[in-house]
Amino acid sequence: MSKIGEVVQRARAAFNLGKTRPLQFRIQQLEALRRMIKEHEKDIAGALTADLHRNEWNAYYEEVVYVLEEIEHVIKKLPEWAADEPAEKTPQTQQDECYIHSEPLGVVLIIGTWNCPFTVTVQPMVGAIAAGNAVVIKPSELSENMANLLATVIPQYLDRDLYPVINGGISETTEVLKERFDHILYTGNTAVGKIIMMAAAKHLTPVTLELGGKNPCYVDKDCDLDVACRRIAWGKFMNSGQTCVAPDYILCDPSIQNQIVEKLKKSLKEFYGEDAKKSRDYGRIINSRHFQRVMGLMEGQKVAYGGTGDAATRYIAPTILTDVDPQSQVMQEEIFGPVMPIVCVRSLEEAIQFINQREKPLALYVFSLNDKVIKKMISETSSGGVTANDVVVHNSVHSLPYGGVGNSGMGSYHGKKSFETFSHRRSCLVRPLLNDESLKARYPPSLAKMTRH
Amino acid sequence: MDPFADTLRRLREAFSAGRTRPSEFRAAQLRGLGRFLQEHKQLLQEALAQDLHKQEHSQPTPASGPLHMLCTLPGRFCLQSAFESEVSEISITQSEINLALRNLRAWMKDEKVPKNLATQLDSAFIRKEPFGLVLVIAPWNYPVNLTLVPLVGALAAGNCVVLKPSEFSRSTEKVLAEVLPRYLDQSCFAVVLGGPQEMGQLLEHKFDYIFFTGSPWVGRIVMSAAAKHLTPVTLELGGKNPCYVDDDCDPQTVANRLAWFRYFNTGQTCVAPDYVLCSPDTQERLLPALQSAITRFYGEDPRSSPNLGRIISDKHFQRLRGLLGCGRVAIGGQSDESERYIAPTVLVDVEETEPVMQEEIFGPILPIVNVRSLDEAIDFINRREKPLALYAFSNSKQVVKRVLAQTSSGSFCGNDGFMHLTLASLPFGGVGASGMGSYHGKFSFDTFSHHRACLLRCPRMEKIYSIRYPPYSPRKLRVLLMAMEARGCSCTLL
């Protein structure tokens, strides 16, 4: 058996021993995870700096804080979530116990990605551990420093058999996917999502796929453009645009395009200064391949701001493109970079049509002071999630499930939804084994007539 | 030639045009489905009789559905009558329709969620939206129930639906294809027919959700096909549902319940107890009790009992007849190819490696496997794939609870058979090889809906959010860290 196979078998054997069943054990592991994060804050920030040119602030604010909050929330709520949930009885089952019993699935595989390499790997772990599973973690090899850090520190704090970290590239991932898991949560792109689901199908393993898409951002004429543009600039250009819920492109009326450009520029200068390259807060593209890809998307476009890059440091300036042609390359793929195309539409209806002609995105954004506009946009489109009058933040409300639909994914997690995703909710009916008189009526041969009233 | 392209395109267009969104439309569809059931009850009963070789309704049979204790309709109290049971495939569907109609508006409502400190001024809710074009693939064993109950959920959730009934329950398939569409809006609903080849062609198309009931083997094929389009699925599969019988029990009560649930629909029920685990002592007490139950239910000559059905096809008959050679026949064992009849049978001295313990039986054969203790029974169960249902019979609640706690299965019933199916408040589905996802009642509506997270933020209050903007400073970091230390304060200061 391969080394990876052995690791997975060990996790399964440890699960089968029943170690993870008591809530106390799970809470201890979560507390250990919390300690790990607090004691290695600097290392986590350091890994993010090395991988993505993040700094201490945004390491915390955009990653660590989410996970710590999740742990806090889950520890507090676990006893409630894990308790049997009574179900409404029928007249025939009044004397019985009817409830839904939550159980762990077994061995869960979490495959992380590189853009928020800490959060997307560790936050799902929290739910999987809370639900009582063994968890095999496969961080993305592209965010190498984080992958190495996780492989080093996780075993120092958590049970080594139950929560192994497996590192490696495509061939290791392929090896891992040959093993049988009881649930796979994958964060990444659509193409690989299909491969994962195909592999899962062989074992009838349920999957949660957190994929991507082009998240539209509709800016209505009736809105506070200052606020809107500041929020959009914040969400778009954080992590140098490499956020799966970042607004991918703007849809607006041509009459406000120039204002939007000016206000975006203003916010960008406030955030990152005249030269974002010098800003400690502005990120870098993960690798050369993506750098080339994103630079390529700007070709032939009208650049209103930015448009430059430096291959040596993988820096791409915050860039705004105007009057973008919907057929052009930048509108064909998820940008995942600091390039904001603006596509003009003449009405809300046209915007809605534009959005609906495309694959369902992970997130959808609409800025308007008019509630009717917001309502219409939401009710006539579909997406994983929506934020109105802001971007990104629906992600942070742990009572809201985080997930996609259609090409942007299936299933969801965060907070209680994580617990549910990683549990089996088992229907239970427990009757007394009384004498059968009361039930005799149901047995054949059937002579009794039904009484109706 | 793609026989389905036009139909699917038509349905997609109707969905895009928003036809299925209004609650009035969905309610009208559900009412149409209800009328179909009421107006063609006899036709459906005849079809069921033909397909599963149940007798005509003038001769009472228990055949069509497992749920004649059901009667969730308010104000009705049903005593088991063969006539009523015959109708129960229909009445379970009717109950689901009624439940959906009563609750549709409530289920469709945006679900408000608790907010954290940072979002107090905002509106946070989960919006339930239809996926779009849904495919429901149904099996032959309860061809009305297992086709129409998923349909209820898919329609209630506002989807356009393609129904693919099983080609093995031919008469029911015909009624569903020819009569049902007249009761529904045909721009949003279609029935497609065919065998494995047509199914393969159908699965090449993109659907927004696929709901499949059938075998694990085909379940894998369906999920692989779905993967190509990233289509989410619910798979209601099967398995060998173990039935542990403790020494501490009344053998006749257990035998009555076991026999009833095992031989119902001639054993062709995905949640039927598949095999028994018990001690040799208990086996000795169970056997005469089982014989007594069988005789009471089906008479001295079960073959002439109007209460016992027949096997669906020659292929399954041959398969089951082969299983009769396993272990030793303790009760029954007779068969007749011309009628596809198999007697209610109990096998003993069965080895784990024999075919009857390797595949889901899906017939009127009950093997008994001996174990020496509860621990051994639990180990036996856990060495195998997770089943769709699991049963434990004991006077001791501790024993029942222990079996529950130390095993896993789609669902569990202590001291009875698949009664849990009668509660729409319990989700019905499998786990592991027995399936993924669930339905019934509100769970159906939720299964066929996308749960969209929505946050409507206040466009003002910008000052409060400004901490999140760059440039970042050590001071900002300190403020954040202090907030994180403070109890009960949301750290994600947005």
mmCIF file of N, CA, C and O in Angstrom, chain B residues 395-474:
data_model
loop_
_atom_site.group_PDB
_atom_site.id
_atom_site.type_symbol
_atom_site.label_atom_id
_atom_site.label_comp_id
_atom_site.label_asym_id
_atom_site.label_seq_id
_atom_site.Cartn_x
_atom_site.Cartn_y
_atom_site.Cartn_z
ATOM 1 N N ASN B 395 -36.429 -6.107 24.388
ATOM 2 C CA ASN B 395 -37.214 -5.497 25.468
ATOM 3 C C ASN B 395 -36.386 -4.431 26.172
ATOM 4 O O ASN B 395 -36.929 -3.542 26.821
ATOM 5 N N SER B 396 -35.075 -4.558 26.044
ATOM 6 C CA SER B 396 -34.192 -3.635 26.752
ATOM 7 C C SER B 396 -33.885 -2.430 25.891
ATOM 8 O O SER B 396 -33.284 -2.545 24.815
ATOM 9 N N LYS B 397 -34.277 -1.269 26.382
ATOM 10 C CA LYS B 397 -33.998 -0.057 25.623
ATOM 11 C C LYS B 397 -32.494 0.160 25.501
ATOM 12 O O LYS B 397 -32.022 0.687 24.501
ATOM 13 N N GLN B 398 -31.753 -0.275 26.527
ATOM 14 C CA GLN B 398 -30.291 -0.090 26.466
ATOM 15 C C GLN B 398 -29.709 -0.807 25.266
ATOM 16 O O GLN B 398 -28.827 -0.291 24.590
ATOM 17 N N VAL B 399 -30.204 -2.022 25.056
ATOM 18 C CA VAL B 399 -29.690 -2.797 23.924
ATOM 19 C C VAL B 399 -30.000 -2.081 22.613
ATOM 20 O O VAL B 399 -29.130 -1.921 21.752
ATOM 21 N N VAL B 400 -31.237 -1.648 22.508
ATOM 22 C CA VAL B 400 -31.643 -0.945 21.273
ATOM 23 C C VAL B 400 -30.768 0.289 21.059
ATOM 24 O O VAL B 400 -30.241 0.516 19.972
ATOM 25 N N LYS B 401 -30.586 1.042 22.135
ATOM 26 C CA LYS B 401 -29.808 2.274 22.016
ATOM 27 C C LYS B 401 -28.337 1.985 21.712
ATOM 28 O O LYS B 401 -27.660 2.752 21.029
ATOM 29 N N ARG B 402 -27.862 0.857 22.210
ATOM 30 C CA ARG B 402 -26.458 0.518 21.947
ATOM 31 C C ARG B 402 -26.254 0.192 20.474
ATOM 32 O O ARG B 402 -25.257 0.604 19.870
ATOM 33 N N VAL B 403 -27.198 -0.553 19.915
ATOM 34 C CA VAL B 403 -27.079 -0.870 18.490
ATOM 35 C C VAL B 403 -27.074 0.439 17.705
ATOM 36 O O VAL B 403 -26.257 0.645 16.810
ATOM 37 N N LEU B 404 -27.965 1.325 18.056
ATOM 38 C CA LEU B 404 -28.048 2.618 17.378
ATOM 39 C C LEU B 404 -26.731 3.367 17.491
ATOM 40 O O LEU B 404 -26.174 3.835 16.495
ATOM 41 N N ALA B 405 -26.208 3.442 18.719
ATOM 42 C CA ALA B 405 -25.031 4.272 18.950
ATOM 43 C C ALA B 405 -23.775 3.717 18.295
ATOM 44 O O ALA B 405 -22.879 4.473 17.924
ATOM 45 N N GLN B 406 -23.705 2.398 18.141
ATOM 46 C CA GLN B 406 -22.442 1.820 17.676
ATOM 47 C C GLN B 406 -22.452 1.406 16.206
ATOM 48 O O GLN B 406 -21.544 0.729 15.742
ATOM 49 N N THR B 407 -23.494 1.827 15.494
ATOM 50 C CA THR B 407 -23.550 1.510 14.066
ATOM 51 C C THR B 407 -23.916 2.780 13.313
ATOM 52 O O THR B 407 -24.182 3.814 13.919
ATOM 53 N N SER B 408 -23.949 2.676 11.980
ATOM 54 C CA SER B 408 -24.503 3.780 11.209
ATOM 55 C C SER B 408 -25.389 3.204 10.108
ATOM 56 O O SER B 408 -25.193 2.071 9.666
ATOM 57 N N SER B 409 -26.365 3.961 9.687
ATOM 58 C CA SER B 409 -27.286 3.532 8.639
ATOM 59 C C SER B 409 -28.073 4.757 8.218
ATOM 60 O O SER B 409 -28.068 5.772 8.909
ATOM 61 N N GLY B 410 -28.762 4.651 7.069
ATOM 62 C CA GLY B 410 -29.598 5.772 6.642
ATOM 63 C C GLY B 410 -30.556 6.144 7.763
ATOM 64 O O GLY B 410 -30.603 7.286 8.216
ATOM 65 N N SER B 411 -31.311 5.130 8.213
ATOM 66 C CA SER B 411 -32.255 5.361 9.297
ATOM 67 C C SER B 411 -32.293 4.146 10.208
ATOM 68 O O SER B 411 -31.677 3.118 9.898
ATOM 69 N N PHE B 412 -33.010 4.287 11.305
ATOM 70 C CA PHE B 412 -33.008 3.239 12.319
ATOM 71 C C PHE B 412 -34.394 3.096 12.915
ATOM 72 O O PHE B 412 -35.061 4.102 13.172
ATOM 73 N N CYS B 413 -34.798 1.864 13.136
ATOM 74 C CA CYS B 413 -36.033 1.675 13.889
ATOM 75 C C CYS B 413 -35.824 0.618 14.947
ATOM 76 O O CYS B 413 -35.296 -0.472 14.653
ATOM 77 N N GLY B 414 -36.194 0.961 16.167
ATOM 78 C CA GLY B 414 -36.094 0.007 17.253
ATOM 79 C C GLY B 414 -37.438 -0.665 17.444
ATOM 80 O O GLY B 414 -38.439 0.007 17.615
ATOM 81 N N ASN B 415 -37.443 -1.974 17.403
ATOM 82 C CA ASN B 415 -38.638 -2.767 17.687
ATOM 83 C C ASN B 415 -39.748 -2.659 16.668
ATOM 84 O O ASN B 415 -40.928 -2.880 16.986
ATOM 85 N N ASP B 416 -39.400 -2.328 15.445
ATOM 86 C CA ASP B 416 -40.394 -2.429 14.381
ATOM 87 C C ASP B 416 -39.658 -2.393 13.053
ATOM 88 O O ASP B 416 -38.437 -2.254 12.997
ATOM 89 N N GLY B 417 -40.439 -2.489 12.009
ATOM 90 C CA GLY B 417 -39.837 -2.402 10.672
ATOM 91 C C GLY B 417 -39.837 -0.965 10.206
ATOM 92 O O GLY B 417 -39.687 -0.039 10.999
ATOM 93 N N PHE B 418 -40.060 -0.743 8.918
ATOM 94 C CA PHE B 418 -39.855 0.594 8.366
ATOM 95 C C PHE B 418 -40.995 1.582 8.651
ATOM 96 O O PHE B 418 -41.411 2.348 7.798
ATOM 97 N N MET B 419 -41.455 1.562 9.893
ATOM 98 C CA MET B 419 -42.499 2.512 10.293
ATOM 99 C C MET B 419 -42.027 3.957 10.198
ATOM 100 O O MET B 419 -42.826 4.871 10.017
ATOM 101 N N HIS B 420 -40.716 4.157 10.361
ATOM 102 C CA HIS B 420 -40.203 5.526 10.402
ATOM 103 C C HIS B 420 -40.500 6.254 9.099
ATOM 104 O O HIS B 420 -40.527 7.475 9.061
ATOM 105 N N LEU B 421 -40.747 5.490 8.034
ATOM 106 C CA LEU B 421 -41.079 6.122 6.756
ATOM 107 C C LEU B 421 -42.389 6.882 6.807
ATOM 108 O O LEU B 421 -42.674 7.713 5.959
ATOM 109 N N THR B 422 -43.226 6.556 7.790
ATOM 110 C CA THR B 422 -44.546 7.187 7.837
ATOM 111 C C THR B 422 -44.501 8.583 8.425
ATOM 112 O O THR B 422 -45.510 9.273 8.450
ATOM 113 N N LEU B 423 -43.340 8.986 8.927
ATOM 114 C CA LEU B 423 -43.252 10.335 9.477
ATOM 115 C C LEU B 423 -42.582 11.267 8.477
ATOM 116 O O LEU B 423 -41.402 11.142 8.187
ATOM 117 N N ALA B 424 -43.358 12.228 7.990
ATOM 118 C CA ALA B 424 -42.779 13.197 7.048
ATOM 119 C C ALA B 424 -41.801 14.118 7.764
ATOM 120 O O ALA B 424 -41.041 14.836 7.122
ATOM 121 N N SER B 425 -41.805 14.062 9.106
ATOM 122 C CA SER B 425 -40.887 14.918 9.866
ATOM 123 C C SER B 425 -39.509 14.282 10.019
ATOM 124 O O SER B 425 -38.607 14.863 10.619
ATOM 125 N N LEU B 426 -39.344 13.054 9.479
ATOM 126 C CA LEU B 426 -38.039 12.406 9.520
ATOM 127 C C LEU B 426 -37.481 12.326 8.102
ATOM 128 O O LEU B 426 -38.164 11.861 7.191
ATOM 129 N N PRO B 427 -36.235 12.746 7.900
ATOM 130 C CA PRO B 427 -35.675 12.694 6.549
ATOM 131 C C PRO B 427 -35.431 11.243 6.138
ATOM 132 O O PRO B 427 -34.975 10.438 6.945
ATOM 133 N N PHE B 428 -35.737 10.942 4.899
ATOM 134 C CA PHE B 428 -35.567 9.583 4.413
ATOM 135 C C PHE B 428 -34.422 9.542 3.406
ATOM 136 O O PHE B 428 -34.503 10.163 2.344
ATOM 137 N N GLY B 429 -33.357 8.848 3.750
ATOM 138 C CA GLY B 429 -32.216 8.766 2.845
ATOM 139 C C GLY B 429 -31.167 7.826 3.389
ATOM 140 O O GLY B 429 -31.293 7.320 4.496
ATOM 141 N N GLY B 430 -30.136 7.614 2.606
ATOM 142 C CA GLY B 430 -29.084 6.692 2.990
ATOM 143 C C GLY B 430 -27.812 7.396 3.425
ATOM 144 O O GLY B 430 -27.761 8.620 3.569
ATOM 145 N N VAL B 431 -26.774 6.584 3.635
ATOM 146 C CA VAL B 431 -25.451 7.107 3.967
ATOM 147 C C VAL B 431 -24.451 6.092 3.432
ATOM 148 O O VAL B 431 -24.732 4.888 3.363
ATOM 149 N N GLY B 432 -23.279 6.580 3.030
ATOM 150 C CA GLY B 432 -22.292 5.672 2.456
ATOM 151 C C GLY B 432 -22.836 5.017 1.208
ATOM 152 O O GLY B 432 -23.409 5.683 0.344
ATOM 153 N N ALA B 433 -22.698 3.702 1.104
ATOM 154 C CA ALA B 433 -23.146 3.009 -0.102
ATOM 155 C C ALA B 433 -24.664 2.981 -0.240
ATOM 156 O O ALA B 433 -25.179 2.636 -1.305
ATOM 157 N N SER B 434 -25.382 3.308 0.802
ATOM 158 C CA SER B 434 -26.849 3.301 0.682
ATOM 159 C C SER B 434 -27.392 4.645 0.211
ATOM 160 O O SER B 434 -28.603 4.784 0.018
ATOM 161 N N GLY B 435 -26.507 5.601 -0.011
ATOM 162 C CA GLY B 435 -26.986 6.813 -0.655
ATOM 163 C C GLY B 435 -26.490 8.107 -0.049
ATOM 164 O O GLY B 435 -25.689 8.131 0.870
ATOM 165 N N MET B 436 -26.976 9.211 -0.618
ATOM 166 C CA MET B 436 -26.634 10.543 -0.114
ATOM 167 C C MET B 436 -27.810 11.467 -0.350
ATOM 168 O O MET B 436 -28.500 11.364 -1.361
ATOM 169 N N GLY B 437 -28.039 12.362 0.607
ATOM 170 C CA GLY B 437 -29.187 13.250 0.520
ATOM 171 C C GLY B 437 -30.415 12.571 1.121
ATOM 172 O O GLY B 437 -30.374 11.391 1.493
ATOM 173 N N SER B 438 -31.505 13.303 1.194
ATOM 174 C CA SER B 438 -32.722 12.735 1.780
ATOM 175 C C SER B 438 -33.930 13.524 1.296
ATOM 176 O O SER B 438 -33.782 14.585 0.686
ATOM 177 N N TYR B 439 -35.132 12.983 1.600
ATOM 178 C CA TYR B 439 -36.341 13.731 1.250
ATOM 179 C C TYR B 439 -37.502 13.315 2.129
ATOM 180 O O TYR B 439 -37.275 12.710 3.168
ATOM 181 N N HIS B 440 -38.697 13.648 1.706
ATOM 182 C CA HIS B 440 -39.972 13.506 2.428
ATOM 183 C C HIS B 440 -40.278 14.824 3.114
ATOM 184 O O HIS B 440 -39.387 15.454 3.702
ATOM 185 N N GLY B 441 -41.547 15.219 3.035
ATOM 186 C CA GLY B 441 -41.992 16.422 3.730
ATOM 187 C C GLY B 441 -41.158 17.633 3.341
ATOM 188 O O GLY B 441 -40.816 17.829 2.177
ATOM 189 N N LYS B 442 -40.814 18.417 4.338
ATOM 190 C CA LYS B 442 -40.039 19.634 4.068
ATOM 191 C C LYS B 442 -38.656 19.309 3.535
ATOM 192 O O LYS B 442 -38.051 20.113 2.811
ATOM 193 N N PHE B 443 -38.129 18.127 3.880
ATOM 194 C CA PHE B 443 -36.809 17.763 3.392
ATOM 195 C C PHE B 443 -36.795 17.670 1.866
ATOM 196 O O PHE B 443 -35.772 17.932 1.231
ATOM 197 N N SER B 444 -37.930 17.287 1.297
ATOM 198 C CA SER B 444 -38.035 17.269 -0.170
ATOM 199 C C SER B 444 -37.871 18.680 -0.717
ATOM 200 O O SER B 444 -37.095 18.925 -1.636
ATOM 201 N N PHE B 445 -38.648 19.599 -0.153
ATOM 202 C CA PHE B 445 -38.587 20.984 -0.617
ATOM 203 C C PHE B 445 -37.158 21.514 -0.513
ATOM 204 O O PHE B 445 -36.643 22.148 -1.434
ATOM 205 N N ASP B 446 -36.519 21.247 0.606
ATOM 206 C CA ASP B 446 -35.151 21.741 0.807
ATOM 207 C C ASP B 446 -34.156 21.077 -0.123
ATOM 208 O O ASP B 446 -33.200 21.694 -0.566
ATOM 209 N N THR B 447 -34.379 19.794 -0.400
ATOM 210 C CA THR B 447 -33.478 19.070 -1.299
ATOM 211 C C THR B 447 -33.500 19.670 -2.701
ATOM 212 O O THR B 447 -32.460 19.784 -3.351
ATOM 213 N N PHE B 448 -34.690 20.049 -3.142
ATOM 214 C CA PHE B 448 -34.809 20.548 -4.506
ATOM 215 C C PHE B 448 -34.660 22.063 -4.601
ATOM 216 O O PHE B 448 -34.993 22.662 -5.629
ATOM 217 N N SER B 449 -34.187 22.676 -3.530
ATOM 218 C CA SER B 449 -33.987 24.127 -3.535
ATOM 219 C C SER B 449 -32.518 24.465 -3.335
ATOM 220 O O SER B 449 -31.809 23.783 -2.598
ATOM 221 N N HIS B 450 -32.086 25.530 -3.966
ATOM 222 C CA HIS B 450 -30.777 26.090 -3.652
ATOM 223 C C HIS B 450 -30.979 27.065 -2.501
ATOM 224 O O HIS B 450 -31.855 27.926 -2.556
ATOM 225 N N HIS B 451 -30.175 26.922 -1.473
ATOM 226 C CA HIS B 451 -30.279 27.796 -0.307
ATOM 227 C C HIS B 451 -29.278 28.927 -0.497
ATOM 228 O O HIS B 451 -28.082 28.752 -0.314
ATOM 229 N N ARG B 452 -29.785 30.062 -0.868
ATOM 230 C CA ARG B 452 -28.909 31.188 -1.255
ATOM 231 C C ARG B 452 -28.751 32.136 -0.079
ATOM 232 O O ARG B 452 -29.733 32.701 0.422
ATOM 233 N N ALA B 453 -27.503 32.340 0.314
ATOM 234 C CA ALA B 453 -27.225 33.216 1.457
ATOM 235 C C ALA B 453 -27.328 34.662 1.011
ATOM 236 O O ALA B 453 -26.692 35.052 0.034
ATOM 237 N N CYS B 454 -28.118 35.466 1.708
ATOM 238 C CA CYS B 454 -28.307 36.861 1.316
ATOM 239 C C CYS B 454 -28.025 37.788 2.481
ATOM 240 O O CYS B 454 -28.506 37.560 3.593
ATOM 241 N N LEU B 455 -27.275 38.831 2.190
ATOM 242 C CA LEU B 455 -26.999 39.832 3.198
ATOM 243 C C LEU B 455 -27.265 41.185 2.560
ATOM 244 O O LEU B 455 -26.647 41.539 1.561
ATOM 245 N N LEU B 456 -28.216 41.903 3.128
ATOM 246 C CA LEU B 456 -28.531 43.232 2.603
ATOM 247 C C LEU B 456 -27.957 44.236 3.582
ATOM 248 O O LEU B 456 -28.432 44.365 4.706
ATOM 249 N N ARG B 457 -26.930 44.915 3.132
ATOM 250 C CA ARG B 457 -26.221 45.798 4.046
ATOM 251 C C ARG B 457 -26.765 47.203 3.973
ATOM 252 O O ARG B 457 -27.240 47.663 2.930
ATOM 253 N N CYS B 458 -26.607 47.859 5.082
ATOM 254 C CA CYS B 458 -26.942 49.265 5.154
ATOM 255 C C CYS B 458 -25.903 50.034 4.330
ATOM 256 O O CYS B 458 -24.706 49.880 4.541
ATOM 257 N N PRO B 459 -26.377 50.837 3.376
ATOM 258 C CA PRO B 459 -25.405 51.572 2.554
ATOM 259 C C PRO B 459 -24.724 52.717 3.304
ATOM 260 O O PRO B 459 -23.794 53.325 2.810
ATOM 261 N N ARG B 460 -25.180 52.985 4.496
ATOM 262 C CA ARG B 460 -24.578 54.037 5.303
ATOM 263 C C ARG B 460 -23.666 53.416 6.352
ATOM 264 O O ARG B 460 -23.163 52.335 6.166
ATOM 265 N N MET B 461 -23.443 54.115 7.448
ATOM 266 C CA MET B 461 -22.606 53.617 8.542
ATOM 267 C C MET B 461 -21.188 53.320 8.060
ATOM 268 O O MET B 461 -20.542 52.425 8.569
ATOM 269 N N GLU B 462 -20.737 54.098 7.122
ATOM 270 C CA GLU B 462 -19.429 53.807 6.530
ATOM 271 C C GLU B 462 -18.305 53.944 7.548
ATOM 272 O O GLU B 462 -17.328 53.205 7.517
ATOM 273 N N LYS B 463 -18.494 54.878 8.480
ATOM 274 C CA LYS B 463 -17.439 55.096 9.481
ATOM 275 C C LYS B 463 -17.110 53.816 10.245
ATOM 276 O O LYS B 463 -15.959 53.511 10.508
ATOM 277 N N ILE B 464 -18.152 53.091 10.591
ATOM 278 C CA ILE B 464 -17.931 51.874 11.383
ATOM 279 C C ILE B 464 -17.111 50.863 10.596
ATOM 280 O O ILE B 464 -16.289 50.138 11.146
ATOM 281 N N TYR B 465 -17.353 50.822 9.303
ATOM 282 C CA TYR B 465 -16.679 49.804 8.517
ATOM 283 C C TYR B 465 -15.271 50.212 8.132
ATOM 284 O O TYR B 465 -14.505 49.408 7.632
ATOM 285 N N SER B 466 -14.952 51.468 8.351
ATOM 286 C CA SER B 466 -13.693 51.959 7.776
ATOM 287 C C SER B 466 -12.460 51.302 8.371
ATOM 288 O O SER B 466 -11.394 51.350 7.779
ATOM 289 N N ILE B 467 -12.619 50.634 9.518
ATOM 290 C CA ILE B 467 -11.451 49.964 10.087
ATOM 291 C C ILE B 467 -10.915 48.891 9.144
ATOM 292 O O ILE B 467 -9.735 48.548 9.176
ATOM 293 N N ARG B 468 -11.779 48.419 8.269
ATOM 294 C CA ARG B 468 -11.319 47.311 7.442
ATOM 295 C C ARG B 468 -10.464 47.755 6.264
ATOM 296 O O ARG B 468 -9.856 46.930 5.584
ATOM 297 N N TYR B 469 -10.434 49.060 5.969
ATOM 298 C CA TYR B 469 -9.714 49.491 4.775
ATOM 299 C C TYR B 469 -8.237 49.702 5.032
ATOM 300 O O TYR B 469 -7.842 50.162 6.098
ATOM 301 N N PRO B 470 -7.434 49.421 4.001
ATOM 302 C CA PRO B 470 -6.028 49.771 4.081
ATOM 303 C C PRO B 470 -5.906 51.311 4.054
ATOM 304 O O PRO B 470 -6.876 51.964 3.638
ATOM 305 N N PRO B 471 -4.830 51.955 4.370
ATOM 306 C CA PRO B 471 -3.616 51.283 4.851
ATOM 307 C C PRO B 471 -3.765 50.798 6.286
ATOM 308 O O PRO B 471 -4.456 51.413 7.091
ATOM 309 N N TYR B 472 -3.135 49.708 6.559
ATOM 310 C CA TYR B 472 -3.243 49.111 7.873
ATOM 311 C C TYR B 472 -2.110 49.608 8.749
ATOM 312 O O TYR B 472 -1.044 49.930 8.270
ATOM 313 N N SER B 473 -2.370 49.650 10.003
ATOM 314 C CA SER B 473 -1.354 50.181 10.909
ATOM 315 C C SER B 473 -1.318 49.303 12.147
ATOM 316 O O SER B 473 -2.271 48.591 12.433
ATOM 317 N N PRO B 474 -0.205 49.370 12.860
ATOM 318 C CA PRO B 474 -0.118 48.600 14.096
ATOM 319 C C PRO B 474 -1.260 48.936 15.055
ATOM 320 O O PRO B 474 -1.762 48.075 15.773
#
